[in-house]
Coordinates of C-alpha atoms in Angstrom, one line a residue:
Chain A
M1 CA 126.1 71.4 127.6
T2 CA 122.9 70.8 126.4
I3 CA 119.8 72.9 125.6
N4 CA 117.3 71.5 128.1
A5 CA 113.4 69.9 126.5
G6 CA 111.0 70.9 129.3
L7 CA 111.3 74.5 129.3
Q8 CA 109.5 74.6 126.3
G9 CA 105.5 76.0 127.8
R10 CA 107.8 78.3 130.8
S11 CA 106.7 80.8 131.2
Y12 CA 108.2 83.4 133.0
P13 CA 106.7 86.0 135.4
P14 CA 106.7 89.8 134.8
A15 CA 110.0 90.7 136.5
Q16 CA 109.9 95.0 137.2
S17 CA 108.5 97.0 134.9
Y18 CA 110.6 99.0 132.9
S19 CA 109.6 103.4 132.5
V20 CA 109.4 104.6 129.6
G21 CA 111.5 108.1 129.4
R22 CA 111.6 111.0 126.7
E23 CA 115.4 111.0 127.2
S24 CA 115.3 107.4 126.2
I25 CA 112.2 107.2 122.9
R26 CA 115.6 110.0 121.6
E27 CA 118.6 108.1 122.0
F28 CA 117.6 104.8 120.7
A29 CA 115.9 106.1 118.2
T30 CA 119.1 108.5 117.0
A31 CA 120.8 105.0 117.8
L32 CA 119.0 103.9 114.3
K33 CA 119.6 107.0 112.3
A34 CA 115.8 108.0 112.6
T35 CA 114.6 111.3 112.1
H36 CA 110.6 111.4 112.4
R37 CA 110.0 114.4 114.8
A38 CA 107.3 112.5 116.5
H39 CA 109.9 110.7 118.3
F40 CA 112.9 114.2 119.1
D41 CA 109.4 116.3 119.7
V42 CA 107.0 116.8 122.0
A43 CA 104.6 119.0 120.9
A44 CA 105.4 116.6 116.9
A45 CA 103.9 114.3 118.7
R46 CA 100.5 115.1 119.8
E47 CA 100.1 117.2 116.6
L48 CA 99.5 113.5 115.5
G49 CA 97.4 112.5 118.7
H50 CA 99.8 111.1 120.8
G51 CA 99.7 111.9 124.3
D52 CA 103.9 112.3 124.1
L53 CA 107.3 111.0 122.4
V54 CA 106.7 107.9 120.1
A55 CA 108.5 105.1 120.0
P56 CA 110.2 103.3 117.5
P57 CA 108.8 100.7 115.8
T58 CA 111.2 98.6 117.9
Y59 CA 110.9 100.3 120.9
A60 CA 109.7 96.7 122.6
I61 CA 112.7 94.8 121.4
I62 CA 114.7 96.1 125.0
V63 CA 112.0 94.9 127.5
A64 CA 111.4 91.7 125.9
Q65 CA 115.0 91.0 125.7
R66 CA 114.8 91.8 129.6
A67 CA 112.3 89.3 129.7
D68 CA 114.5 87.1 128.0
A69 CA 117.4 87.9 129.8
Q70 CA 115.8 85.9 132.7
L71 CA 116.0 82.6 130.4
I72 CA 118.8 83.1 130.1
G73 CA 120.3 83.9 132.9
D74 CA 118.5 80.4 133.6
P75 CA 121.2 78.8 135.1
D76 CA 118.5 75.1 134.8
S77 CA 118.3 76.6 130.8
G78 CA 121.4 75.1 129.0
I79 CA 122.2 78.1 126.7
D80 CA 125.5 80.0 126.3
F81 CA 124.8 83.5 125.5
S82 CA 128.1 83.1 123.6
R83 CA 126.4 81.5 121.6
V84 CA 122.5 82.6 121.1
V85 CA 122.2 83.7 117.5
H86 CA 119.6 85.7 116.6
A87 CA 117.5 84.3 113.7
E88 CA 113.8 85.9 113.8
Q89 CA 112.0 88.6 115.3
K90 CA 108.7 90.3 115.0
F91 CA 106.3 92.6 116.7
T92 CA 103.0 92.7 117.2
H93 CA 101.3 96.6 118.3
H94 CA 98.6 96.9 119.7
R95 CA 99.0 100.0 120.3
P96 CA 101.8 102.4 120.4
I97 CA 105.0 102.7 123.3
V98 CA 104.8 106.5 124.3
A99 CA 107.3 108.2 126.8
G100 CA 105.4 107.7 131.0
D101 CA 104.2 104.6 130.0
E102 CA 105.0 102.6 132.8
L103 CA 105.6 98.1 130.8
V104 CA 105.9 94.8 132.9
A105 CA 106.7 91.7 130.2
E106 CA 105.6 87.8 130.7
L107 CA 107.8 85.8 129.1
H108 CA 106.6 82.6 127.1
V109 CA 109.0 79.4 125.8
D110 CA 106.2 77.7 123.6
T111 CA 109.1 75.9 121.1
V112 CA 112.1 74.6 121.5
R113 CA 113.8 72.8 118.2
A114 CA 116.7 70.5 118.4
M115 CA 119.2 71.9 116.2
G116 CA 122.1 69.9 115.5
G117 CA 124.1 70.2 118.1
G118 CA 121.7 72.8 119.0
A119 CA 118.6 74.4 119.4
M120 CA 115.7 76.9 117.7
I121 CA 114.0 78.3 120.7
T122 CA 111.4 80.6 120.0
T123 CA 109.8 83.1 122.9
R124 CA 107.3 84.9 123.1
T125 CA 106.7 88.3 125.1
E126 CA 103.8 89.5 126.4
I127 CA 104.0 93.3 126.8
S128 CA 101.3 95.0 128.7
T129 CA 101.4 98.8 131.1
V130 CA 101.6 97.9 135.1
T131 CA 97.8 98.6 134.9
G132 CA 97.5 95.6 131.6
D133 CA 96.0 97.4 129.3
P134 CA 97.8 95.1 126.2
V135 CA 101.1 97.3 124.3
A136 CA 102.3 94.9 121.9
T137 CA 103.1 91.5 121.6
T138 CA 106.7 90.5 120.4
V139 CA 108.0 87.0 119.1
S140 CA 111.3 85.9 118.9
A141 CA 113.9 82.9 117.6
I142 CA 117.5 82.3 118.6
L143 CA 119.6 79.4 117.9
V144 CA 122.1 77.9 120.3
R145 CA 124.2 77.0 117.9
G146 CA 125.5 73.8 119.2
E147 CA 130.3 73.1 118.9
G148 CA 131.4 73.5 115.5
Q149 CA 127.5 75.0 114.6
Chain B
M1 CA 97.7 109.9 101.5
N2 CA 95.3 108.2 99.4
F3 CA 94.8 104.7 99.9
A4 CA 93.3 104.1 96.7
D5 CA 96.8 105.7 95.4
L6 CA 98.7 102.6 95.9
A7 CA 100.2 99.7 94.0
I8 CA 101.2 96.6 94.7
G9 CA 104.9 96.4 93.7
Q10 CA 105.3 100.4 94.5
L11 CA 108.4 101.9 95.5
I12 CA 108.3 104.2 98.4
G13 CA 111.9 104.2 99.0
S14 CA 115.4 103.7 98.9
R15 CA 118.7 104.6 101.3
S16 CA 122.1 103.8 101.9
L17 CA 122.7 103.2 105.0
E18 CA 126.0 103.5 105.9
I19 CA 126.8 102.1 109.9
S20 CA 130.6 101.9 112.1
R21 CA 131.6 100.8 115.2
L22 CA 130.9 103.8 116.3
D23 CA 126.4 102.8 115.9
L24 CA 127.3 99.5 117.2
V25 CA 128.0 100.8 120.6
K26 CA 125.5 103.7 120.7
Y27 CA 122.3 101.2 119.6
A28 CA 124.0 99.5 122.6
G29 CA 124.4 101.7 124.9
A30 CA 120.8 102.9 123.4
S31 CA 118.5 98.9 123.7
G32 CA 120.9 97.3 126.7
D33 CA 122.4 94.2 124.3
F34 CA 126.5 95.1 125.2
N35 CA 126.2 90.5 123.7
L36 CA 130.3 91.2 123.0
I37 CA 130.1 89.8 119.6
H38 CA 129.1 93.9 118.6
W39 CA 132.1 95.5 119.9
N40 CA 134.8 93.1 121.0
E41 CA 136.9 91.5 117.4
R42 CA 139.7 89.6 119.5
F43 CA 135.9 87.9 120.9
A44 CA 133.9 87.7 118.2
R45 CA 136.6 85.4 115.8
E46 CA 137.3 83.6 118.9
V47 CA 132.8 82.9 118.8
E48 CA 134.1 82.2 115.3
L49 CA 132.1 84.9 113.6
P50 CA 134.2 87.2 110.4
G51 CA 134.7 89.7 112.6
V52 CA 132.4 92.1 114.9
I53 CA 128.9 92.2 113.2
A54 CA 126.5 94.3 113.8
H55 CA 123.2 93.6 115.7
G56 CA 120.6 92.1 114.5
M57 CA 118.3 94.7 115.9
F58 CA 120.1 97.8 115.2
T59 CA 119.3 96.5 110.8
M60 CA 116.0 95.7 111.7
G61 CA 115.5 98.9 113.0
A62 CA 117.2 101.0 110.8
A63 CA 115.7 99.2 108.6
V64 CA 112.2 100.4 109.1
Q65 CA 113.1 103.8 108.9
L66 CA 111.6 104.2 105.6
V67 CA 108.1 103.7 106.6
T68 CA 107.8 105.2 108.8
D69 CA 109.4 108.8 107.2
W70 CA 106.1 107.2 103.8
I71 CA 103.8 106.6 106.3
G72 CA 103.5 109.9 108.3
D73 CA 103.5 108.8 112.3
P74 CA 105.0 106.1 114.1
S75 CA 102.1 104.7 115.2
A76 CA 100.9 103.6 111.8
I77 CA 102.7 100.2 111.7
I78 CA 101.0 97.7 113.3
S79 CA 103.5 94.6 113.5
Y80 CA 106.8 94.1 111.7
G81 CA 108.5 90.7 111.3
T82 CA 112.4 89.7 109.4
R83 CA 115.2 86.9 109.4
F84 CA 118.3 87.5 109.8
T85 CA 120.3 85.1 107.4
K86 CA 122.8 86.6 107.2
P87 CA 125.6 88.4 110.0
V88 CA 126.2 92.0 108.9
P89 CA 130.4 92.6 109.2
V90 CA 130.8 95.9 110.4
A91 CA 134.7 96.9 109.5
D92 CA 136.8 98.5 112.3
V93 CA 138.0 101.7 109.5
D94 CA 138.4 105.5 110.3
G95 CA 137.2 107.9 108.4
A96 CA 134.4 105.4 105.7
P97 CA 131.8 103.4 106.3
G98 CA 132.6 100.2 108.7
A99 CA 129.6 98.7 106.4
V100 CA 127.0 99.9 103.5
L101 CA 123.5 97.9 103.5
E102 CA 121.4 99.3 101.3
V103 CA 117.7 99.7 101.5
V104 CA 114.3 99.6 99.5
A105 CA 110.6 99.4 100.6
T106 CA 107.8 98.6 98.2
I107 CA 104.2 97.5 98.2
G108 CA 103.8 93.7 98.6
A109 CA 100.0 93.3 99.7
L110 CA 96.9 95.6 99.9
D111 CA 94.6 95.2 102.6
A112 CA 91.5 97.8 101.2
D113 CA 88.6 96.0 103.8
A114 CA 90.9 97.0 106.5
S115 CA 92.9 99.5 105.0
T116 CA 96.0 98.2 105.9
A117 CA 99.2 98.0 103.8
R118 CA 102.4 95.7 103.8
I119 CA 105.4 96.8 102.7
D120 CA 108.6 94.3 101.5
L121 CA 112.3 96.0 102.9
G122 CA 114.5 95.1 100.7
V123 CA 117.6 94.4 102.4
T124 CA 121.9 93.7 101.2
L125 CA 125.3 93.8 101.6
D126 CA 127.1 93.7 98.4
G127 CA 124.4 92.8 96.9
Q128 CA 123.4 89.7 99.1
K129 CA 120.3 89.6 101.5
V130 CA 120.7 89.5 105.5
L131 CA 117.1 90.5 106.1
V132 CA 114.3 87.9 104.9
K133 CA 111.1 88.4 104.9
A134 CA 110.9 91.3 106.1
Q135 CA 107.2 92.6 106.1
V136 CA 105.7 95.3 107.7
Q137 CA 102.4 96.1 107.8
V138 CA 100.9 100.2 108.7
R139 CA 97.8 101.2 108.4
V140 CA 97.1 103.7 106.0
R141 CA 94.8 106.1 107.1

């Protein structure tokens, strides 16, 4: 199966919003062996001036990968998920993600580059609150390995 | 922390990061990334991997904790990016970690006008880099 070159420039509008909960932040931080109190203790987060528990720096990947799933799951994309390798990732935070946030993501396919029998695809996810305040921009490069790669 | 006390090349921390299969299961659950290559040995080998490998995002997310702890507030991290260059196979063993990463964080650049520092993370497995250009921009108050 080949990657659809026409994917470049395509956007996927925000789907269902993601509710950031305290237990989700605690579980994500625990899974990453993070121990900073602002991820676990509301009083500690408030001492630092935050409204609630603060998510770890890579938490936005949860929202970004849900957005990416729209592209990977699009039968028109030609992407075989079992051959996807994560090549690059970047997070730019416009403001911290805190418990209580209601987030939406708009996915943009910025580049599609053929590589061997596969392709390198760069996607950008603009994450904002449901009321439109920018929260984070994430950029991912995925390598879809061709046969024998 | 005083910006004037910071210097390029300064070591801000280092740690060993032990990874077990249980850690990958926990990360899969917490992140929602259930790709089979992170927990199913048979499947991982079928797709020509050396075995079950850690989520790149596990390595990226765990490595940055050195920076969070050093700066003292997770929200001081303005941006964080990396390239993933080598998979991290995690062996299925009892009583010992399945892989051990070494993480080193140093100051790579300073911007006095913006009061920001770039922290460079070195993350290696058996002496080989698994993250390349792992860079964290932090706001220093």
